[in-house]
């Protein structure tokens, strides 16, 4: 990790007791990641570059955000696994030992495990700040761990579990025979002693089993059948992580390293409202008729925020400052050229003269495209389209303003009637949106609407396998919304695979 | 209800801590009373058996000095007052100014008067064991957040309810109680911060419950559908047996299954009992664990109206096997003989509705219709007798025996008000407060029901002293021991170390045994706490562990 960071971690570690210290020192020298799975008990110790620090964290965050979105939308574990697998392969691969030649851990496996290890700890730093973040982080990390645990090779998984050195004691032959009657009476579904083995743990580790009286208890110890092991490991994972996050939150922040704070702050913010970085591939729709005269018909593919700006513009022949900015960047993002953009705005502002338009508006549009302005602006080709995060968190709209996110900034009644006006009229969807909004999950609401309005097309590309699951991840950028909508509605009409290839 | 649920921590109701509209004025008696107490505390602090032993606990501990100092500081925290305590004022003042309400009443008629501020003031001043209460809640002689961040809630004599009160020391708690003279008070959780500061905390999540004793509540009103001797607030020794057997069953499970050791059962002052589990692991249980524990113990479900209330799997869980063995003798005596619930037609119908075989049920009904007034005992015996004659061709003997077990459980298994047990934020009435309706003190029944079953079995709620009886005993003691010369003889006792100390007021009354029971229980709590602390430190985790400033960051 970053140097000062490592020293800090090391300093903290000096206070653990002797037994642990010896262990920690041994690990400090080299983390060789003997197992694919990781309980993240030991913080990383070697240095990585600032770039990796940020990139790895962003990749993990992407996975966690998808997992959380799946759970918000009540996907089954199977659906979630199917959705996440390809994303994991892409952003956070983690191979079994058996994937390496002769089962010997090679550099590739080490690299994968290192990235997994580091990214987890970086996000801990970013998400320890509030109880809400800690709870969410522990929850999605546990889901990720479970996903991987269940796909782990049986033998490697056993070795991993043994390596955890849990305070779990196998109930030995003598004790098992002695308590046989009680064990059978307390463990539903087990008729004979030799059908099952039990291990002993503190009863507080298995509250559900205790609550439903499906485990034998003696002096505070629960006698748990082996088949409950998975859920116990998950509970243990969550408990330990929650405790560790609590400790992290109480430790002094990383103020000493100016380079890390902005990254961590950005990550934190991003988890609150996921940030979709805009990239040029979101614009690339070769051959699509994107020009000034076509915006009205293209607006059917716009997310609600842009539909709102578009219809307000059509109604008033005008948009206020932040609305113009949000909309111009978006239009630029869908691939509208500067020339067409100028034409579009000129025609839309029906009530003003050419003179006024040229004096008051034209420059800003050119500036947005990087056509004017300082060198930096020109080199960067102007501004990037706003992400959902930016729209959700910056400049809430005031009276008479139409920018922002309708899911966040409209009253629920106004939101509902606007959705109905755009054809979203199924009661379950509207109810789901209402619940999402109440829970402040605005982007989930927007994705819910997207999935419903494109349900036929989504089913088709899934069924015929023409789209990978990674291409149907949660939308966190208005331009991604547009592009995906456009592609789904024009299946087969576009010029083949190269159109939707992201890379 | 003897407990209440806190509102959600994030948004406490606005007026949950209304200030006292009409504080009882401090009368001369009360001032006198509060002056005499430091003497009590002082003698208590230096000479009761429990405290001498307690000090020994810290022998090998570096906090020894501190512990002694702080407990000494505590004992003498009001030196100016104690200097004037050579002549404690007579406790007979209330009797002189206002006749004591029903000192011999069985508790009931004189109800409202038990909350008389003068009586309550005398009670808190002379009899209430503040010091032991402090040690119990603080788990250590040295004041700690376990006490200072603990919520107390007072019901005042004008029925105002004052929540989120907290005190750094026992002495300040006592002073405030003497000022407010609550008719009763409740104990809540230890919070992450001082309850008085909860509104000034920047984040609402910074104020949340951290720890509390695990509690259970048994109330005889939950037995009204099977209790035939009394109803509502009334109790007698017959129906008190329901409480007795409940305590035995729950106590056994808490000890044998969960491994808890510090379980005190307290009479709730009228018709029930409370359990307070003070083991460290119990106090620190989160709500999920509490819910699990409550669920484990909960067997009787659903309301009194119809339906099978016991649904348990077969084979029976070991907890139920043990409970059945404990309850079977009580079913014979308390249910079949004392309560006789199946004697009535309605009760007999209830019994029949719980039996599985229609042919058997028809035969039983016929037999019982022909013999009105047949006792429960004989009706219960009829079941097996008729079944054995083969009245039913379809009879499943195993099912019948299981149904009889279920019936036994329905009529004897503890009926717990589990809601109070599930969450840390719940408040529960403090031990040793006075029940405003009966005047009876909420005394401990036992500190260990499993090793002292006699204390549970012989506990008689109707003989628990009332506040007025106790105050009368203090006065009676005084007049009996006063020689012709006045008060020189008033209650001195050799404390075994060639010193003589003044007898405490509660030692002159029937409260003595109960306070000593409480002391003994708390002593064990403190002993275990000190041992646990030492072990954690030896393990290297006490100092640098979770609470240490240098805890591991990740
Ligand atoms: Zn009765």
Short mmCIF file of C-alpha atoms and ligand atoms in Angstrom, two decimals, chain B residues 227 229-230 235-236 238-239, ligand 1:
data_model
loop_
_atom_site.label_atom_id
_atom_site.label_comp_id
_atom_site.label_asym_id
_atom_site.label_seq_id
_atom_site.Cartn_x
_atom_site.Cartn_y
_atom_site.Cartn_z
CA UNK B 227 -56.39 -19.58 36.66
CA UNK B 229 -58.73 -19.01 42.03
CA UNK B 230 -58.27 -15.32 41.25
CA UNK B 235 -53.32 -13.27 43.58
CA UNK B 236 -53.19 -15.98 46.18
CA UNK B 238 -52.39 -21.12 44.77
CA UNK B 239 -51.88 -19.11 41.63
ZN1 LIG C 1 -55.14 -17.21 43.18
#
